[in-house]
XYZ file of C-alpha atoms in Angstrom:
207
model
C -3.760 0.512 2.721
C -4.933 5.989 0.789
C -7.514 11.745 -2.032
C -10.273 11.771 -4.113
C -10.212 11.458 -8.058
C -13.132 10.489 -10.535
C -13.862 7.115 -12.039
C -11.927 8.305 -15.018
C -8.460 8.115 -13.257
C -8.575 4.499 -13.736
C -6.222 2.300 -15.396
C -6.892 2.157 -19.270
C -9.823 -0.633 -19.893
C -7.268 -1.863 -22.986
C -4.768 -3.209 -20.194
C -7.113 -5.187 -18.164
C -5.816 -8.445 -20.547
C -2.586 -8.100 -18.772
C -4.000 -8.372 -15.222
C -3.048 -9.544 -12.800
C 0.854 -8.669 -13.546
C 3.946 -9.784 -11.753
C 6.454 -6.765 -10.301
C 9.890 -7.881 -9.833
C 13.169 -5.892 -8.775
C 16.640 -7.656 -7.660
C 15.271 -7.673 -4.275
C 11.547 -8.332 -4.238
C 8.533 -10.272 -6.271
C 5.116 -8.648 -5.912
C 2.519 -11.632 -7.408
C -1.238 -11.894 -6.285
C -2.003 -13.435 -2.678
C -3.692 -16.585 -2.719
C -5.387 -19.136 -0.212
C -1.862 -20.655 -0.010
C -1.064 -17.737 1.875
C -3.286 -17.772 4.359
C -0.910 -18.720 7.014
C 1.504 -15.838 6.310
C -1.024 -13.613 6.354
C -2.697 -14.411 9.765
C 1.030 -14.221 11.371
C 1.620 -10.968 9.911
C -1.714 -9.471 11.340
C -0.777 -10.314 14.465
C 1.750 -7.730 14.775
C 0.951 -4.761 16.912
C 2.282 -2.499 14.480
C 0.212 -3.853 11.388
C -3.103 -3.764 14.045
C -2.344 -0.383 15.213
C -1.710 1.471 11.973
C -4.057 -0.296 9.727
C -7.941 -1.736 9.891
C -7.522 -5.304 9.745
C -9.820 -7.132 11.975
C -9.075 -7.777 15.420
C -8.263 -10.639 16.346
C -7.243 -11.744 13.107
C -7.714 -15.568 11.983
C -7.341 -17.755 9.126
C -11.148 -16.517 8.152
C -10.328 -13.096 8.030
C -7.408 -13.739 5.520
C -9.466 -16.407 3.038
C -12.030 -13.352 2.931
C -9.361 -11.014 1.848
C -8.311 -13.657 -0.710
C -11.761 -14.451 -1.994
C -13.712 -11.282 -1.696
C -11.058 -8.216 -2.085
C -8.218 -9.739 -3.725
C -9.358 -11.376 -6.630
C -12.692 -9.111 -7.197
C -10.422 -5.835 -6.974
C -8.159 -7.021 -9.723
C -11.177 -8.329 -11.843
C -13.326 -5.061 -11.381
C -9.549 -3.176 -12.056
C -10.912 -1.667 -8.894
C -7.932 -2.533 -6.497
C -4.769 -4.123 -7.663
C -3.077 -6.217 -4.387
C 0.320 -7.817 -4.442
C 1.672 -10.062 -2.044
C 5.486 -8.779 -0.867
C 8.185 -11.928 -1.486
C 11.764 -11.119 -1.246
C 13.258 -12.502 -4.655
C 13.623 -16.313 -4.561
C 11.305 -17.033 -1.743
C 7.325 -17.924 -2.205
C 7.117 -16.848 1.601
C 4.395 -13.659 1.860
C 5.956 -11.147 3.996
C 3.752 -8.318 3.360
C 0.886 -6.628 1.214
C 0.996 -3.819 -1.140
C -2.214 -2.410 -2.660
C -3.121 0.332 -5.539
C -6.418 1.759 -5.288
C -7.634 3.279 -8.851
C -10.295 5.618 -7.766
C -8.425 7.701 -5.278
C -4.940 7.004 -7.252
C -3.691 5.638 -3.744
C -1.389 3.277 -2.436
C -1.568 1.067 0.956
C 1.137 -1.657 2.647
C 2.185 -3.605 5.663
C 5.274 -5.382 6.317
C 6.002 -8.272 8.449
C 8.617 -7.339 11.255
C 10.952 -9.964 9.859
C 11.300 -8.295 6.737
C 11.921 -4.833 7.812
C 14.855 -2.861 7.588
C 15.887 -4.520 4.394
C 14.590 -2.179 1.550
C 11.884 -4.721 0.165
C 9.060 -1.862 1.129
C 11.099 0.551 -0.884
C 11.149 -1.344 -4.033
C 7.811 -2.790 -3.722
C 6.598 0.701 -3.384
C 8.476 1.691 -6.143
C 7.378 -0.805 -8.634
C 3.769 -0.485 -8.103
C 4.035 3.482 -8.429
C 6.064 3.080 -11.436
C 3.412 0.225 -12.792
C 0.856 2.879 -12.197
C 2.576 5.837 -13.793
C 2.951 3.430 -16.696
C -0.811 2.922 -17.036
C -1.441 6.457 -17.178
C -2.031 7.455 -13.522
C -0.618 11.823 -13.233
C 0.090 11.137 -9.932
C -0.330 8.335 -6.648
C -1.246 9.079 -3.446
C -0.252 7.834 -0.143
C -1.808 8.534 3.570
C -1.156 7.361 7.268
C -2.247 7.601 10.538
C -0.557 10.349 12.314
C 2.483 8.726 14.065
C 3.103 5.997 11.992
C 6.974 6.729 11.263
C 8.046 3.931 9.738
C 5.263 4.632 6.738
C 6.085 8.276 6.460
C 10.040 7.372 6.301
C 8.898 4.897 3.409
C 6.713 7.885 1.538
C 9.850 10.306 1.742
C 12.576 7.883 0.754
C 10.072 7.090 -2.670
C 9.369 10.679 -3.240
C 6.606 11.314 -2.197
C 5.808 15.186 -1.487
C 4.018 16.053 1.791
C 0.494 17.637 1.198
C -0.621 18.554 4.622
C -2.653 16.870 7.710
C -6.026 16.104 7.640
C -8.697 13.180 8.277
C -7.718 10.198 6.864
C -9.613 8.936 3.538
C -9.584 5.500 5.536
C -11.413 5.635 8.550
C -10.199 4.363 11.555
C -11.537 0.551 12.785
C -14.294 2.455 14.463
C -15.493 4.215 11.587
C -14.195 7.351 13.258
C -12.433 10.400 11.498
C -8.330 9.349 11.837
C -6.035 12.522 11.960
C -3.681 11.544 9.153
C -0.666 12.706 6.986
C -0.999 12.962 3.395
C 1.596 12.745 0.696
C 1.445 12.456 -3.151
C 3.945 11.797 -6.015
C 3.635 13.159 -9.465
C 4.329 11.313 -12.635
C 6.178 14.083 -14.381
C 8.512 14.209 -11.565
C 7.720 17.843 -10.627
C 6.817 18.295 -6.795
C 2.923 17.903 -5.552
C 3.718 20.208 -2.841
C 6.130 22.730 -1.344
C 4.963 21.923 2.243
C 7.775 20.555 4.570
C 7.091 17.033 6.282
C 6.369 17.486 9.266
C 9.020 17.419 12.397
C 6.826 14.717 14.283
C 6.833 12.518 11.243
C 10.536 11.856 11.584
C 11.608 9.157 14.137
C 14.039 11.538 16.051
C 11.549 14.321 16.300
C 12.010 15.926 19.995
């Protein structure tokens, strides 16, 4: 789960009364993860790609999922610091991924379980969250991934994010050290955030 911004970029305080919120499309429902999702969160975080491209603890057990729900999800919504949603297929109660939006840097981050990939769920989830952030007054939304995460880059491109350059990740690697990352941004006014091209290496069929 990614460009710096001042605290003034946070959602207006007047919106706090409506938080947390549920976001929905035809294919996906986003709501708040709870302790009932512990087993699904643990299962998703066993995936090698989730472990490789995020900073979830390794090994990941039920205690980590409970801490995630209790210490990050709830307090994040309450403080307007970080809004975290469970990704569920429409009509299902099963958590199959997580997506979050952090107000300080106005950035998004996400992961999806292998069983839910390739179905457009993450595309819908990202579009819902970005649109919601714009509705709260955010002038833009940032994204980053560690270099080599082709799946995440593909999702960001498809969602209209403009590549803004390569550089150290705002979110350090699991060891706390600097990690090379791709950065992109999408503006609320629809104007391109950059005239840079996405690097060839960010495409699945790069040579």
